PDB file of C-alpha atoms in Angstrom:
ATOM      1  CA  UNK A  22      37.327  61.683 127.295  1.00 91.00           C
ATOM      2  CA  UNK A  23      37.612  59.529 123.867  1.00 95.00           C
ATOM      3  CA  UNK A  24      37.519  60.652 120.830  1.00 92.00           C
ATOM      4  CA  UNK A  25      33.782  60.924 119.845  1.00 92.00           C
ATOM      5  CA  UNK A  26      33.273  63.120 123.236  1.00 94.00           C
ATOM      6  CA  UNK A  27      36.327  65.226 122.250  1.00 95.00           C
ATOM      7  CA  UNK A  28      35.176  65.602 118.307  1.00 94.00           C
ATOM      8  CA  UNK A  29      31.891  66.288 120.001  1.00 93.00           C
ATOM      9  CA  UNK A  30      33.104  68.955 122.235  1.00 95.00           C
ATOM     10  CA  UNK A  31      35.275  70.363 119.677  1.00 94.00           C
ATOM     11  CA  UNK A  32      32.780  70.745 117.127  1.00 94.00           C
ATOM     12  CA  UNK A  33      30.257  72.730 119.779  1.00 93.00           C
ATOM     13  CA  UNK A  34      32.830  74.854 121.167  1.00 94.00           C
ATOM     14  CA  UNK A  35      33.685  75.989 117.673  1.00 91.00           C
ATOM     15  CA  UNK A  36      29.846  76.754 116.960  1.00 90.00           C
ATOM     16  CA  UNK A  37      29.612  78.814 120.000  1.00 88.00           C
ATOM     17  CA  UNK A  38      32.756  80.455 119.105  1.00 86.00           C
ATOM     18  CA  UNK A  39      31.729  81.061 115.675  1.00 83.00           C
ATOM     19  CA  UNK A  40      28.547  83.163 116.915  1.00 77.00           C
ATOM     20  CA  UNK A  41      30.155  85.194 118.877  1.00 76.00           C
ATOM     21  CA  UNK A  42      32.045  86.392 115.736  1.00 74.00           C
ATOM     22  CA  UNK A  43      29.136  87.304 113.742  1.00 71.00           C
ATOM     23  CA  UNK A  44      28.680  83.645 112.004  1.00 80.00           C
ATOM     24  CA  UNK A  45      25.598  81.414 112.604  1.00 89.00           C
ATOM     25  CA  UNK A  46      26.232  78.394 114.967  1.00 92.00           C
ATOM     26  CA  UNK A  47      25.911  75.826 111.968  1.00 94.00           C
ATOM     27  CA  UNK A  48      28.398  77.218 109.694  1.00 94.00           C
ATOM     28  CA  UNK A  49      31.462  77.764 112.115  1.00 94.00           C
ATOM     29  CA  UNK A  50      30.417  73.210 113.396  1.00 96.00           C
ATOM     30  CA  UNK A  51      30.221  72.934 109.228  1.00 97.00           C
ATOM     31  CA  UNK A  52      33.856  74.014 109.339  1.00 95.00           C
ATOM     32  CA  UNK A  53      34.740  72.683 112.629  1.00 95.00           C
ATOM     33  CA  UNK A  54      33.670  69.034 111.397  1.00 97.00           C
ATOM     34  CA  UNK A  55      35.442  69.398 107.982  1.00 97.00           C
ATOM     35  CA  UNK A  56      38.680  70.738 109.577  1.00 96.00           C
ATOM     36  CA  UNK A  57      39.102  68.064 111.871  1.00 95.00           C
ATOM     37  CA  UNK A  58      38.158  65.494 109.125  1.00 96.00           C
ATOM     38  CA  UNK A  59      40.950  62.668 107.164  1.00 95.00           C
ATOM     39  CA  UNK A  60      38.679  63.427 104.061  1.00 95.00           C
ATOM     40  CA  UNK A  61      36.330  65.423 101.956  1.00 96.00           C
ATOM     41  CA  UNK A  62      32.768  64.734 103.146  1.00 97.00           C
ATOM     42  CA  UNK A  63      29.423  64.542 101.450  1.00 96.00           C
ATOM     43  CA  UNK A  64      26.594  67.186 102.184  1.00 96.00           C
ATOM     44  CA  UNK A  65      24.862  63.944 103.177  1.00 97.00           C
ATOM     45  CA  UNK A  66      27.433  63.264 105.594  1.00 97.00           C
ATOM     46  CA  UNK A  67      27.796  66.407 107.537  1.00 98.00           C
ATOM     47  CA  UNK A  68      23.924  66.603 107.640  1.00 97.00           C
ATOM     48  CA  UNK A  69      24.063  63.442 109.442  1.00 97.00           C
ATOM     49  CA  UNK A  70      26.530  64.244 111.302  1.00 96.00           C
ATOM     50  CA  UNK A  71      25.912  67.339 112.595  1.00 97.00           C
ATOM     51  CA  UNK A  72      22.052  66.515 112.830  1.00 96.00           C
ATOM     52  CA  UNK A  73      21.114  69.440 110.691  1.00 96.00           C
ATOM     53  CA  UNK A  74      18.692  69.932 107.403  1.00 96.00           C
ATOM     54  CA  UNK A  75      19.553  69.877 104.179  1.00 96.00           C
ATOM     55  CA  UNK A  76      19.051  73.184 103.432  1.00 96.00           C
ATOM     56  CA  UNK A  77      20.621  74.436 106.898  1.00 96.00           C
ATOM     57  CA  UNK A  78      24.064  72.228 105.177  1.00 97.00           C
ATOM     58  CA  UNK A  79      23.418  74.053 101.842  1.00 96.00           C
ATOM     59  CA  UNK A  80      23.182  77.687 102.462  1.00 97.00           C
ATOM     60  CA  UNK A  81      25.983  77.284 105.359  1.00 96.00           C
ATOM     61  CA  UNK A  82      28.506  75.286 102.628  1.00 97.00           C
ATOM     62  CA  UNK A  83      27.857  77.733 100.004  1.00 96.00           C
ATOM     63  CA  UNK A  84      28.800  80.862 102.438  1.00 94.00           C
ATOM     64  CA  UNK A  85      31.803  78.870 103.890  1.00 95.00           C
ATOM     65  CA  UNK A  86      32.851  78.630 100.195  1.00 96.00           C
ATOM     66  CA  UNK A  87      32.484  82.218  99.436  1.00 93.00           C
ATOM     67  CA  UNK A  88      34.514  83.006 102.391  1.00 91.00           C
ATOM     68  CA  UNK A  89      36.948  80.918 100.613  1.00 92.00           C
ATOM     69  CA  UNK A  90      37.662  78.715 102.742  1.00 92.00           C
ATOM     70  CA  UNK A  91      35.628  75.594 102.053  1.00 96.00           C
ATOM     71  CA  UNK A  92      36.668  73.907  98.629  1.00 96.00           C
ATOM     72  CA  UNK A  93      34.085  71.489  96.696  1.00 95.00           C
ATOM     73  CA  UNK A  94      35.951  68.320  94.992  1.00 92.00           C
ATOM     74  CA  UNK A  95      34.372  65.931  92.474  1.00 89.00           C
ATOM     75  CA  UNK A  96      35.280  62.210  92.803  1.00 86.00           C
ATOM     76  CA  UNK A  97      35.572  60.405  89.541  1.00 88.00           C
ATOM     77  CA  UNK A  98      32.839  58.247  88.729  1.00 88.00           C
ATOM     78  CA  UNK A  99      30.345  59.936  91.453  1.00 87.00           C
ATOM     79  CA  UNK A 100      27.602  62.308  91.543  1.00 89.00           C
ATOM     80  CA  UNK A 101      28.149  62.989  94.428  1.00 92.00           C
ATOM     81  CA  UNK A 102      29.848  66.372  95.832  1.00 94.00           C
ATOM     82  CA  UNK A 103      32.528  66.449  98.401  1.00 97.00           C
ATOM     83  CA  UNK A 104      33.501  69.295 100.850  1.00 97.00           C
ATOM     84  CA  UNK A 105      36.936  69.925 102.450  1.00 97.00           C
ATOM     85  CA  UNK A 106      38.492  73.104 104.295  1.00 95.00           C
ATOM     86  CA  UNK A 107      41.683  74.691 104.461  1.00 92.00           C
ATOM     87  CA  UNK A 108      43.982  72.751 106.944  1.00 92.00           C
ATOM     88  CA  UNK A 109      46.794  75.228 107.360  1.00 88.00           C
ATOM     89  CA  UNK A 110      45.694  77.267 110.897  1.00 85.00           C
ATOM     90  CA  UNK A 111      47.927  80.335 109.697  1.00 82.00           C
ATOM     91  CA  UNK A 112      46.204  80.163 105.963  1.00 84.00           C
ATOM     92  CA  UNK A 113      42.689  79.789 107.583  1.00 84.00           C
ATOM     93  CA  UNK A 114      42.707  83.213 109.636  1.00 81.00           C
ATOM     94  CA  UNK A 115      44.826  85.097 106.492  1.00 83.00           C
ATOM     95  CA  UNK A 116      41.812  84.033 104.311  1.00 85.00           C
ATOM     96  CA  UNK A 117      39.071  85.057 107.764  1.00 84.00           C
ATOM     97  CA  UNK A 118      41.073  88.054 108.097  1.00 84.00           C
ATOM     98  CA  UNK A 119      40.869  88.883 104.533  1.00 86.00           C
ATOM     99  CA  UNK A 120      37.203  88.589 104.045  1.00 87.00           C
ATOM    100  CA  UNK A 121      35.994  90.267 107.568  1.00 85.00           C
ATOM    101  CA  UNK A 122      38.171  93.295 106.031  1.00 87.00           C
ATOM    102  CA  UNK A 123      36.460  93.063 102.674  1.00 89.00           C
ATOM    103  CA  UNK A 124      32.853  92.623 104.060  1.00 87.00           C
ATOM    104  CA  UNK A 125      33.286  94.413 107.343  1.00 87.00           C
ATOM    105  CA  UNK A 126      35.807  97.426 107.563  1.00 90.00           C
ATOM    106  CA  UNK A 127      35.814  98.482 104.253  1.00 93.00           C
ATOM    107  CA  UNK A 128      32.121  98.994 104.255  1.00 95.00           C
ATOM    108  CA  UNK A 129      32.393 101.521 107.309  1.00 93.00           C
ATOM    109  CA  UNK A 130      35.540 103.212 106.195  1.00 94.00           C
ATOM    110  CA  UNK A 131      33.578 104.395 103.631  1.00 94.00           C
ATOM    111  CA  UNK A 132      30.489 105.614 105.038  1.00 94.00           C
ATOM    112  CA  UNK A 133      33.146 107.128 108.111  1.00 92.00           C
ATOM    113  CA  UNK A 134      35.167 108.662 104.981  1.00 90.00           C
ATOM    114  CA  UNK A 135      31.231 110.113 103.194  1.00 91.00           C
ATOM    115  CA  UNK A 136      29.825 111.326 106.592  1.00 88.00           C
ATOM    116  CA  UNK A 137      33.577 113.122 107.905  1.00 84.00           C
ATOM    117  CA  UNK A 138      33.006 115.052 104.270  1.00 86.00           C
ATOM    118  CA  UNK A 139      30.107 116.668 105.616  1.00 88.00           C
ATOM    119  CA  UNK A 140      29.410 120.632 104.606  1.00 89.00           C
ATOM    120  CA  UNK A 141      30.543 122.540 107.822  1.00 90.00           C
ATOM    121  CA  UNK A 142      27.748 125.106 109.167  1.00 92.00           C
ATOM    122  CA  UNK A 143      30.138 126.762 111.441  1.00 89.00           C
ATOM    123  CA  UNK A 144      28.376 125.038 114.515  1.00 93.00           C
ATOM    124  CA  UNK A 145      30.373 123.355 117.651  1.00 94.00           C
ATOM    125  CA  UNK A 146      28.110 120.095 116.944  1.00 94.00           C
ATOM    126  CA  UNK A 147      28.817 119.956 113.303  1.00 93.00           C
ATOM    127  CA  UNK A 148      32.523 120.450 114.002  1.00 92.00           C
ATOM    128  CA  UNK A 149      32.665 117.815 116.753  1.00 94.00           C
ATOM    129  CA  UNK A 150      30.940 115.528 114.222  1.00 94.00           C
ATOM    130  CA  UNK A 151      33.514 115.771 111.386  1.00 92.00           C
ATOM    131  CA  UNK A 152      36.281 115.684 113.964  1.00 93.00           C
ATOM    132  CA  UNK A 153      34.985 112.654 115.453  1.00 94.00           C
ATOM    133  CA  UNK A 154      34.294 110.976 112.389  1.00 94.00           C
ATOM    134  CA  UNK A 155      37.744 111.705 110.730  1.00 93.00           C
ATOM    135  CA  UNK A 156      39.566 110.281 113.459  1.00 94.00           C
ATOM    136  CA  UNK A 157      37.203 106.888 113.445  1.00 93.00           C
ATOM    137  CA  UNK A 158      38.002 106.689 109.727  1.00 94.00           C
ATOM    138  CA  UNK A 159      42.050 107.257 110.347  1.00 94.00           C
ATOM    139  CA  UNK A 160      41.770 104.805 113.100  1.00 94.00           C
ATOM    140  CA  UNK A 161      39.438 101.956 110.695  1.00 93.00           C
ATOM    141  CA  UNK A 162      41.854 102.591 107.646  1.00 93.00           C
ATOM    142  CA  UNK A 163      45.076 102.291 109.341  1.00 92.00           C
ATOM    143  CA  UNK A 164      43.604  99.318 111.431  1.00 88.00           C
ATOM    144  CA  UNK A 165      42.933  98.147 107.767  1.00 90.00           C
ATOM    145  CA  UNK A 166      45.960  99.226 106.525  1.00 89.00           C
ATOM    146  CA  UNK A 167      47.768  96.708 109.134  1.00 84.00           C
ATOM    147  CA  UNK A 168      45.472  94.279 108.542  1.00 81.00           C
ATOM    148  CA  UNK A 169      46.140  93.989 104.619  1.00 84.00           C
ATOM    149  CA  UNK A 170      49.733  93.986 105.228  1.00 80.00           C
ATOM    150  CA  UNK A 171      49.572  91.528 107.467  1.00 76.00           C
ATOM    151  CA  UNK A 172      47.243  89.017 105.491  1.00 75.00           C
ATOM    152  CA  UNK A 173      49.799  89.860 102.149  1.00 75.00           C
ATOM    153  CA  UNK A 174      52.345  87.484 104.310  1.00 69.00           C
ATOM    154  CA  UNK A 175      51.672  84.201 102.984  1.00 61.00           C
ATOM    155  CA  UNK A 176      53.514  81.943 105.751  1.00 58.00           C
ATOM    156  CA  UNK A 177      53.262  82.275 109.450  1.00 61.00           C
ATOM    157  CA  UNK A 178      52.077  86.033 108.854  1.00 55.00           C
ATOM    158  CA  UNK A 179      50.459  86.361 112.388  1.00 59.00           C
ATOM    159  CA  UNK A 180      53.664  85.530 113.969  1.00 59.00           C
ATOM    160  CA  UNK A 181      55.930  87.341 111.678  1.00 61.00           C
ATOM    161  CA  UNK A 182      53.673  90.266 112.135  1.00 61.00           C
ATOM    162  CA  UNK A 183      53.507  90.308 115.722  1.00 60.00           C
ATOM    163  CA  UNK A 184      57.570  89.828 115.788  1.00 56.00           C
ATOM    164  CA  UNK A 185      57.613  93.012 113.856  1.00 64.00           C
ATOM    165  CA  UNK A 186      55.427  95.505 115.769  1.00 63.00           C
ATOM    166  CA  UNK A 187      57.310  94.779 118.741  1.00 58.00           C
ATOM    167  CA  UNK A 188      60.485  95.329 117.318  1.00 58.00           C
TER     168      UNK A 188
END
């Protein structure tokens, strides 16, 4: 395989990937492309490359960048606008895990924390409910708990994390 099949390959694999954890198919080969990249690229140039339009490039880039992890950079003397991603594997998933928490599990740790607060009737099904729901939000918010502790450690935190729950 040379390197245009690989990059190929690598760059379709990721958008499948990508999908299948709740992100459209164009934004994880948007990141795929720009992480496997020597340099910032142009929205002109990952359209091109990726065979996509340029609104498809646009809404995806702007997402990727509120995510955080997608930077745009201004070249002296251009117009033009360049787009680069985080390079550092361990700072990429700290900054992934970060936001799924922010935009994913908080959001139900709240509505498990509002709906386990319902008024009790005295009724078996009522009870179950709260009791069920409680125990979903102690599970999500010590799930999240770990999670934010493990995203606070800036270098190699999935490894130093693993290291210490086995210990």
């Amino acid at each position: 395989m040379n390197y245009e099949e690989a990059k190929d390959k690598f760059i379709q694999t990721w958008g499948a990937l990508g999908s299948t954890w709740g992100i459209n198919k164009a934004m994880a080969q948007i990141q795929a492309l720009l992480f496997i990249s020597t340099k910032a690229m142009t929205m002109e140039e990952i359209m091109n490359e990726l065979q996509i339009s340029r609104g498809n490039a646009s809404m995806n880039l702007r997402q990727l960048m509120d995510w955080g992890i997608v930077f745009k950079e201004s070249k002296r003397g251009e117009r033009k606008e360049y787009f680069s991603t985080e390079k550092d594997v361990q700072e990429l998933a700290r900054q992934i895990a970060k936001e799924r928490s922010r935009r994913e599990i908080k959001p139900v740790i709240k509505v498990l924390k509002e709906l386990s607060d319902i008024k009790k009737d005295g009724s078996a099904k009522n009870d179950e409910f709260i009791k069920q729901t409680k125990s979903l939000h102690e599970l999500a918010s010590t799930a999240d708990t770990m999670l934010e502790k493990m995203v606070n450690h800036k270098q190699n935190w999935i490894t130093k994390s693993i290291f210490k729950m086995i210990k």
